[in-house]
mmCIF file of N, CA and C in Angstrom:
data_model
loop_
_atom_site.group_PDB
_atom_site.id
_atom_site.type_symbol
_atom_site.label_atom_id
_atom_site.label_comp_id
_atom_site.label_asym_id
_atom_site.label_seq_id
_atom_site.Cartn_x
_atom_site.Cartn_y
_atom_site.Cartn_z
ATOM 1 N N UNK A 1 0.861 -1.178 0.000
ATOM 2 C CA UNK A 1 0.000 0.000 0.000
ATOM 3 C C UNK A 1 0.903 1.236 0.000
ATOM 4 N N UNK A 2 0.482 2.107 -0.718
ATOM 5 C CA UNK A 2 1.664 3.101 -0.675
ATOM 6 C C UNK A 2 0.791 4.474 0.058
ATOM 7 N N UNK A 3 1.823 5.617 0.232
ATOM 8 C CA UNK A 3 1.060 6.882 1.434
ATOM 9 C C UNK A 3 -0.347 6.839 0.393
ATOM 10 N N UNK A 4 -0.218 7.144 -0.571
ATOM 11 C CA UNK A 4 -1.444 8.093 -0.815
ATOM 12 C C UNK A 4 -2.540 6.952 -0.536
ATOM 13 N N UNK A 5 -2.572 6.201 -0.992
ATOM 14 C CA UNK A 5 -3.554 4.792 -1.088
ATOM 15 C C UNK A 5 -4.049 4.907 0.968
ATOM 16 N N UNK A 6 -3.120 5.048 1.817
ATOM 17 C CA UNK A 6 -3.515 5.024 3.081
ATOM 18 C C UNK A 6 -4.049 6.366 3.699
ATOM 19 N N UNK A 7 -3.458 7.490 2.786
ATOM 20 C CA UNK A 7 -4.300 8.672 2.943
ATOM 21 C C UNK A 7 -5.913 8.846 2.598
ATOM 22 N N UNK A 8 -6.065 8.286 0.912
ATOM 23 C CA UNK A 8 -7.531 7.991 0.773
ATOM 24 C C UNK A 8 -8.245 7.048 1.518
ATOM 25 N N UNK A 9 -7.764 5.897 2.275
ATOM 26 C CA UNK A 9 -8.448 5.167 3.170
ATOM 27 C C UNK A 9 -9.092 6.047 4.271
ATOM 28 N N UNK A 10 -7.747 6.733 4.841
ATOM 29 C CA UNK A 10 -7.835 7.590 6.238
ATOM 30 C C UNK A 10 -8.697 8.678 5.859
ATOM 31 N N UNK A 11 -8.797 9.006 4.631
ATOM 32 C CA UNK A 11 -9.730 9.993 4.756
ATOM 33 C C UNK A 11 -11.128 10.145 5.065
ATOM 34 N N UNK A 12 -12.067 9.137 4.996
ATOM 35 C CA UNK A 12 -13.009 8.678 5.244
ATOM 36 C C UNK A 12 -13.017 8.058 6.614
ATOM 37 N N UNK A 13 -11.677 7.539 7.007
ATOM 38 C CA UNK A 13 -12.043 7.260 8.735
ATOM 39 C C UNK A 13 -12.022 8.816 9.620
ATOM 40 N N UNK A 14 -11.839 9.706 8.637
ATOM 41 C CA UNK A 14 -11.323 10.715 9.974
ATOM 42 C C UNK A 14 -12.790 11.604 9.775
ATOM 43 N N UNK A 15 -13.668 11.684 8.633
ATOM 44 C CA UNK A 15 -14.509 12.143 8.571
ATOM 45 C C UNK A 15 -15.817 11.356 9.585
ATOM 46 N N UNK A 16 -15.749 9.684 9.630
ATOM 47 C CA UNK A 16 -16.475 9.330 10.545
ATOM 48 C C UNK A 16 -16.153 9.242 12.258
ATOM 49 N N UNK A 17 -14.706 9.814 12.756
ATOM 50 C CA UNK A 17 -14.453 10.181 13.910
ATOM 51 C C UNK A 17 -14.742 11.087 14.367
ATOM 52 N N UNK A 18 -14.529 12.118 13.150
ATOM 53 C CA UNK A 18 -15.511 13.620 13.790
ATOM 54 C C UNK A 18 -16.753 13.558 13.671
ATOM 55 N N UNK A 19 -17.649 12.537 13.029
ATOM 56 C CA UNK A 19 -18.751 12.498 13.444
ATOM 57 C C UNK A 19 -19.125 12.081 14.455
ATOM 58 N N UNK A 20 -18.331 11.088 14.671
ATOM 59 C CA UNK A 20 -18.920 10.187 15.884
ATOM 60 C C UNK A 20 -18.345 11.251 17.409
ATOM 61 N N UNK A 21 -17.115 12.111 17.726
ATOM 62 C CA UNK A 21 -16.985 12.668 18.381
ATOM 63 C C UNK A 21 -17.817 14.162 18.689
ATOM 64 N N UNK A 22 -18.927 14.453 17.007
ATOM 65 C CA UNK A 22 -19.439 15.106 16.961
ATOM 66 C C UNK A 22 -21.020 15.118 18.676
ATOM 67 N N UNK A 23 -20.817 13.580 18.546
ATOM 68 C CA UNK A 23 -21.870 13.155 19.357
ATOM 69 C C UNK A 23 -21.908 13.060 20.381
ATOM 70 N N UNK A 24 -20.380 13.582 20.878
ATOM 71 C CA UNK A 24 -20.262 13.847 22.484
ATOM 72 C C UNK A 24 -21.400 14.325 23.456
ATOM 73 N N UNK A 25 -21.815 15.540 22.827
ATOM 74 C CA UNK A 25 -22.583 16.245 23.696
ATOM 75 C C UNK A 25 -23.546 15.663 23.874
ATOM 76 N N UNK A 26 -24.706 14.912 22.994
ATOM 77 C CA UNK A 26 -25.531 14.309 23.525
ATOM 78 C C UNK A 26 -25.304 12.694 24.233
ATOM 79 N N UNK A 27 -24.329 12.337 23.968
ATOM 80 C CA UNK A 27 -24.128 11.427 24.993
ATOM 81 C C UNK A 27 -23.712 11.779 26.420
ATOM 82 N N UNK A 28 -23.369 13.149 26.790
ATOM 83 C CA UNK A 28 -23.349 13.692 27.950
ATOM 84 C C UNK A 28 -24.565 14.268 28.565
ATOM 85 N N UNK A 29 -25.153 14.820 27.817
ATOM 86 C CA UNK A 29 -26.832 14.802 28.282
ATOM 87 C C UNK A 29 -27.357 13.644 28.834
ATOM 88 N N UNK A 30 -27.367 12.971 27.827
ATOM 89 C CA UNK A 30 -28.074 11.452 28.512
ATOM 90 C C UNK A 30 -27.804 10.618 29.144
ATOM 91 N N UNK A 31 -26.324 10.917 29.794
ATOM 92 C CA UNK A 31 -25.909 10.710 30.399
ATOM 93 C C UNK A 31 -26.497 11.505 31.989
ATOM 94 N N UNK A 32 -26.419 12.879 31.933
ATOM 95 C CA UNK A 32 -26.655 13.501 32.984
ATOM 96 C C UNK A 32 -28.764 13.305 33.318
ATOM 97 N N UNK A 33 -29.345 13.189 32.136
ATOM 98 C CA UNK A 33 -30.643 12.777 32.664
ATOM 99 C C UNK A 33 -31.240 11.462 33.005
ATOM 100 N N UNK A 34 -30.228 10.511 32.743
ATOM 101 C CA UNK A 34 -30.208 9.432 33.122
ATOM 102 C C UNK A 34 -30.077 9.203 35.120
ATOM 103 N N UNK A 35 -29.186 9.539 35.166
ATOM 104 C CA UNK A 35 -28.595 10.297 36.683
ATOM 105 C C UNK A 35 -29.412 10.324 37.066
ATOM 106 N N UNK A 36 -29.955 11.692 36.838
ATOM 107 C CA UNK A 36 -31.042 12.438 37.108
ATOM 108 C C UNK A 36 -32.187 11.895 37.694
ATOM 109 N N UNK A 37 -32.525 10.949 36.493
ATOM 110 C CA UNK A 37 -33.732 9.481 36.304
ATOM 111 C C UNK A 37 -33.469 8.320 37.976
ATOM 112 N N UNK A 38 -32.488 8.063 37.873
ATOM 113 C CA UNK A 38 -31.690 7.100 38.587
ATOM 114 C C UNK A 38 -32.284 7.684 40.353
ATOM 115 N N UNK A 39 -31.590 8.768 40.420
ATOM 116 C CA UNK A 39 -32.021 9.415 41.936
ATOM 117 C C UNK A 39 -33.289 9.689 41.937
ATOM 118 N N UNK A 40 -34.240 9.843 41.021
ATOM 119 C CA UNK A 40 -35.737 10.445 41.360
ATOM 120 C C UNK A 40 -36.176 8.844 41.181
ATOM 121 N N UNK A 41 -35.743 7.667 40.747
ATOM 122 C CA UNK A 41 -36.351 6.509 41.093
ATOM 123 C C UNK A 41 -36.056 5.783 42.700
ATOM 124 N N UNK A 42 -34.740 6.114 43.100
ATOM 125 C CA UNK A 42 -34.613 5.901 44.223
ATOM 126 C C UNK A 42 -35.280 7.209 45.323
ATOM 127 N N UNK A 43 -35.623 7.862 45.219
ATOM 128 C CA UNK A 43 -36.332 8.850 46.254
ATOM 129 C C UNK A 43 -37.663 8.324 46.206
ATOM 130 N N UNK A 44 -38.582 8.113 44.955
ATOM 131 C CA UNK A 44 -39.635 7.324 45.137
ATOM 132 C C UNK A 44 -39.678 5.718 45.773
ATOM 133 N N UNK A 45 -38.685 5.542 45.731
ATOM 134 C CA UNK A 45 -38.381 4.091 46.615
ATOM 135 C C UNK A 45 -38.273 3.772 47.832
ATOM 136 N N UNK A 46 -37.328 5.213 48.105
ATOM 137 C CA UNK A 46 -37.777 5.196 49.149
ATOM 138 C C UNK A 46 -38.487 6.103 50.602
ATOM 139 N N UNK A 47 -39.552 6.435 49.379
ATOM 140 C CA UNK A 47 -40.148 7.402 50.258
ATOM 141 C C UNK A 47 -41.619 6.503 50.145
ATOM 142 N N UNK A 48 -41.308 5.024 49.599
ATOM 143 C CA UNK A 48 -42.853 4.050 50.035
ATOM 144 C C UNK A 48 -43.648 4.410 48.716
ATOM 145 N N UNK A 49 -43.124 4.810 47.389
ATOM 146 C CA UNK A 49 -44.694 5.691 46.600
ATOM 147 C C UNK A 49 -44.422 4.502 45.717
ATOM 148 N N UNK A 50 -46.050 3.741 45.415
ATOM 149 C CA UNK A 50 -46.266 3.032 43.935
ATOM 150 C C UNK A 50 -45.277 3.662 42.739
ATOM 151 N N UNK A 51 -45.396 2.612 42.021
ATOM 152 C CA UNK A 51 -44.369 2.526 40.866
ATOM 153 C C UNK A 51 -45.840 3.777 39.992
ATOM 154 N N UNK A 52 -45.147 4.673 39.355
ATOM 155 C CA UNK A 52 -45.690 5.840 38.571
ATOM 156 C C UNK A 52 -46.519 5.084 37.403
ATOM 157 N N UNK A 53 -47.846 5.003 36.993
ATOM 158 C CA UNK A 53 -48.390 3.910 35.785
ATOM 159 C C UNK A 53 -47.847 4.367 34.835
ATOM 160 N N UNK A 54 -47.420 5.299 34.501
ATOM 161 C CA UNK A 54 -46.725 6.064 32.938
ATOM 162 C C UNK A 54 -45.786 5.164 33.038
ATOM 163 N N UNK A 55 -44.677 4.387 33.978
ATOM 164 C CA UNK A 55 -44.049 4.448 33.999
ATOM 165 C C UNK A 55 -43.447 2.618 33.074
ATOM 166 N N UNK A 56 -43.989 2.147 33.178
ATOM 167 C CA UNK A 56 -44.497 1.133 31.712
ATOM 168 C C UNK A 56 -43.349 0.019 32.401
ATOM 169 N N UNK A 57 -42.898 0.016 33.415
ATOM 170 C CA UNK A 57 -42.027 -1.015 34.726
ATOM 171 C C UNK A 57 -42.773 -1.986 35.503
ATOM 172 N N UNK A 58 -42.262 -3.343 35.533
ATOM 173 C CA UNK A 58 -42.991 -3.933 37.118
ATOM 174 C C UNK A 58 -42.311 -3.935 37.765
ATOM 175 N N UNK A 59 -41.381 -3.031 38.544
ATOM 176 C CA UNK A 59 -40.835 -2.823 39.533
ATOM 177 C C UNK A 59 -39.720 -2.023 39.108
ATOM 178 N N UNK A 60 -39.633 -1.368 41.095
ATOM 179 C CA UNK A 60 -38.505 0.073 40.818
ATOM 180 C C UNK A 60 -37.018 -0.974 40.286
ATOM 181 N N UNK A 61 -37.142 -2.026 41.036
ATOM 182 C CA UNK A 61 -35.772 -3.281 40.194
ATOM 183 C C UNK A 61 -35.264 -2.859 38.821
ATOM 184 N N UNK A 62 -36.374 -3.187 37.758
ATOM 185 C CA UNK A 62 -36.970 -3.023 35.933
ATOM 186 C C UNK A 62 -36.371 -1.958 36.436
ATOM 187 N N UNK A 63 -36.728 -0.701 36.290
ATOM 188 C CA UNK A 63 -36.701 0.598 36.208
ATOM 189 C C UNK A 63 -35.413 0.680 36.329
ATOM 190 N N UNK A 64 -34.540 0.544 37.333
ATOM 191 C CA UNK A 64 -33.526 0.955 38.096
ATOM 192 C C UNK A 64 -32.553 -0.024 36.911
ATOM 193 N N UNK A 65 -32.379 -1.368 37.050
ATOM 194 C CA UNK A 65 -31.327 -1.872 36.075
ATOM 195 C C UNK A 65 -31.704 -1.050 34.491
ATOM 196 N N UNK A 66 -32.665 -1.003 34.545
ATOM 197 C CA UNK A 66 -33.074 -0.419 32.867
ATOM 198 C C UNK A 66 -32.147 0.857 32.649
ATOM 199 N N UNK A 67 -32.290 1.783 33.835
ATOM 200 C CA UNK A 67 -31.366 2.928 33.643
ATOM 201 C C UNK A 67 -29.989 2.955 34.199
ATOM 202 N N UNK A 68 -29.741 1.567 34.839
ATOM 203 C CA UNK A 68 -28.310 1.580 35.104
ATOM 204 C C UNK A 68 -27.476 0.826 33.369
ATOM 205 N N UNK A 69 -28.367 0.082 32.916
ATOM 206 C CA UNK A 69 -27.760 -0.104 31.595
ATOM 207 C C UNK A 69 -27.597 0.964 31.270
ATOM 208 N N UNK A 70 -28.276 2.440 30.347
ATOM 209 C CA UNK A 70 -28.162 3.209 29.781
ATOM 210 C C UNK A 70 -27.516 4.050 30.396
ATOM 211 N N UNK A 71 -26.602 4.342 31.520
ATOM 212 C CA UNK A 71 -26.173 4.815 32.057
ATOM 213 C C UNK A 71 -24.289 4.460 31.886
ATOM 214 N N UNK A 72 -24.821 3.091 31.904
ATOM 215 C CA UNK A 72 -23.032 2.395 31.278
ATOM 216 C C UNK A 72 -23.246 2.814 29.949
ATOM 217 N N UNK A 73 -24.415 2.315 29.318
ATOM 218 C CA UNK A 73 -24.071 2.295 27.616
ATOM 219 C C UNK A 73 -23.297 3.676 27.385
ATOM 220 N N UNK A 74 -23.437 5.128 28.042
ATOM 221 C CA UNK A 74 -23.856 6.317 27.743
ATOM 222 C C UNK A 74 -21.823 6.520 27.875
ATOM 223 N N UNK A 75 -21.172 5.941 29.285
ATOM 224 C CA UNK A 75 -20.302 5.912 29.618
ATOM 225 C C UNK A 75 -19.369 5.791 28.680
ATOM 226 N N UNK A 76 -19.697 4.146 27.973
ATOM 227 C CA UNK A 76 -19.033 3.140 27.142
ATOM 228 C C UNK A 76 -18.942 4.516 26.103
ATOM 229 N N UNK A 77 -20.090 5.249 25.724
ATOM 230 C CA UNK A 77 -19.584 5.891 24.364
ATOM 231 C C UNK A 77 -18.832 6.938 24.710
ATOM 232 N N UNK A 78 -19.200 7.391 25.971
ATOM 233 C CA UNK A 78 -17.968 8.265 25.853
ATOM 234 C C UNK A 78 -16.677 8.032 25.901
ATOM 235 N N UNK A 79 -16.051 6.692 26.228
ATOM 236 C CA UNK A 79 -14.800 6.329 26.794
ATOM 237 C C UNK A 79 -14.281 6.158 25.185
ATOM 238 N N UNK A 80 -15.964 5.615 24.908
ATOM 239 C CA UNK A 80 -15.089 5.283 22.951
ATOM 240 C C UNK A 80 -14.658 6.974 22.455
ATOM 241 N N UNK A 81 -15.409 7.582 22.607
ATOM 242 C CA UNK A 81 -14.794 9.038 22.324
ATOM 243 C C UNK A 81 -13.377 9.854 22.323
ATOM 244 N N UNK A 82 -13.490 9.449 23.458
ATOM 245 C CA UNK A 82 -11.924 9.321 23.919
ATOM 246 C C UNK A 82 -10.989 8.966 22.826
ATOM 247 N N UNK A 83 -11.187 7.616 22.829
ATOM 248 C CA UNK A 83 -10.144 6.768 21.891
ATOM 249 C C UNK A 83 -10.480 7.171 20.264
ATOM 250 N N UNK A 84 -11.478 7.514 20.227
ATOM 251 C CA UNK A 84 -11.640 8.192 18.739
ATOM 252 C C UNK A 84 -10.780 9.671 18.445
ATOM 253 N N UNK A 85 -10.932 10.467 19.638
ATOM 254 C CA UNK A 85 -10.025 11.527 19.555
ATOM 255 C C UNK A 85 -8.764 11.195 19.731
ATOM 256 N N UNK A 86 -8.115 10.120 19.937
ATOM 257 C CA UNK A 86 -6.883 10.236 20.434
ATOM 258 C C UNK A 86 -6.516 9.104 18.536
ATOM 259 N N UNK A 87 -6.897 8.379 18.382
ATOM 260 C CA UNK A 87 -7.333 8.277 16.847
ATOM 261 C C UNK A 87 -6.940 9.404 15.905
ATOM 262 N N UNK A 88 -8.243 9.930 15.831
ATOM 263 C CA UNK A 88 -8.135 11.113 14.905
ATOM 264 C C UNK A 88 -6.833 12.113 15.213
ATOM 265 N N UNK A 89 -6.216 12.239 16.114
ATOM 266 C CA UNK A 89 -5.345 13.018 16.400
ATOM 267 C C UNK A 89 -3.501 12.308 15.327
ATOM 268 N N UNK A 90 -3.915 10.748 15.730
ATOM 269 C CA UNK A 90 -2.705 10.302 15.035
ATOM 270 C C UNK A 90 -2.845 10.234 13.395
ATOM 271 N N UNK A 91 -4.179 10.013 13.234
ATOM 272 C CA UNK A 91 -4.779 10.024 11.265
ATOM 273 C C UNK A 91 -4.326 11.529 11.022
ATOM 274 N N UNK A 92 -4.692 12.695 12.002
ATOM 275 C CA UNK A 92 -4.369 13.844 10.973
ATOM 276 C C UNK A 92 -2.554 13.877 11.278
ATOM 277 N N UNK A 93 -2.106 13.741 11.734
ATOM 278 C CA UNK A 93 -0.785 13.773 12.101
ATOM 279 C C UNK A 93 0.159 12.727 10.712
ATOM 280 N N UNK A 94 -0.465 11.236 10.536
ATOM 281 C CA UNK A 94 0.057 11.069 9.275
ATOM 282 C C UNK A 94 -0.249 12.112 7.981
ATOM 283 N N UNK A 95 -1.603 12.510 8.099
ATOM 284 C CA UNK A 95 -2.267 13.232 6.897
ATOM 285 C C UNK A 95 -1.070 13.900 6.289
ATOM 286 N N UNK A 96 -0.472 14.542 7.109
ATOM 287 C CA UNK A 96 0.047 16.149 7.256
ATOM 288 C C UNK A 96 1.923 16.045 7.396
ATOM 289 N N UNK A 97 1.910 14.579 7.945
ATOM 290 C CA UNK A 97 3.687 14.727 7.938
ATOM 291 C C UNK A 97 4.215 13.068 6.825
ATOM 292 N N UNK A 98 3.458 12.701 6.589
ATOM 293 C CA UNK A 98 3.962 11.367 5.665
ATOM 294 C C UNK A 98 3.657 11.922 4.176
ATOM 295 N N UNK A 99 4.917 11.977 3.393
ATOM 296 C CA UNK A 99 4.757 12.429 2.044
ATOM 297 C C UNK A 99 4.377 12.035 0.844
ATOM 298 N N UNK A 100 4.251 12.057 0.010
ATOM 299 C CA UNK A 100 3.354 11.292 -1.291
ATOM 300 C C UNK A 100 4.139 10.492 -1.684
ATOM 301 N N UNK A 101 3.560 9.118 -2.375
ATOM 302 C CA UNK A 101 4.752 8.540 -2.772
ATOM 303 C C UNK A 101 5.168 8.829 -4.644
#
């Protein structure tokens, strides 16, 4: 494979890293209303109150693992974020210092 051939590859990975790092912010939201979710299910827990009928759960259990998954999932993407920026940081770094062949 020669530079340019790995430059046109990389070019298309670096356009889907900034997308995907584009998505930080809402994985930090949902992250933080998840939280959010998490403590207002445990205050109803334990302050004795029926499970909410909107709330489409048979138990604060359901509820509670349901948002402790999405709470890792939310994590997991950000940690992938991470590694996508630290990624994209080495793709533009060949971009820019490995010369044509």
């Amino acid at each position: 494979m020669t530079n340019q051939e790995a430059k046109w590859i990389l070019e298309a990975e670096i356009e889907k890293k900034k997308k995907s790092i584009g998505n930080e912010k809402n994985y930090m939201r949902e992250l933080t209303d998840d939280r959010a979710v998490l403590v207002h299910i445990e205050d109803l827990q334990a302050a004795g109150k029926p499970l909410p009928p909107e709330s489409g759960y048979d138990s604060y259990l359901d509820w509670k693992t349901q948002i402790e998954k999405e709470i890792k999932s939310s994590e997991n993407s950000l940690s992938r974020i991470e590694t996508e920026r630290a990624e994209l940081r080495a793709f533009e770094f060949f971009m820019d210092n490995v010369p044509q062949d």
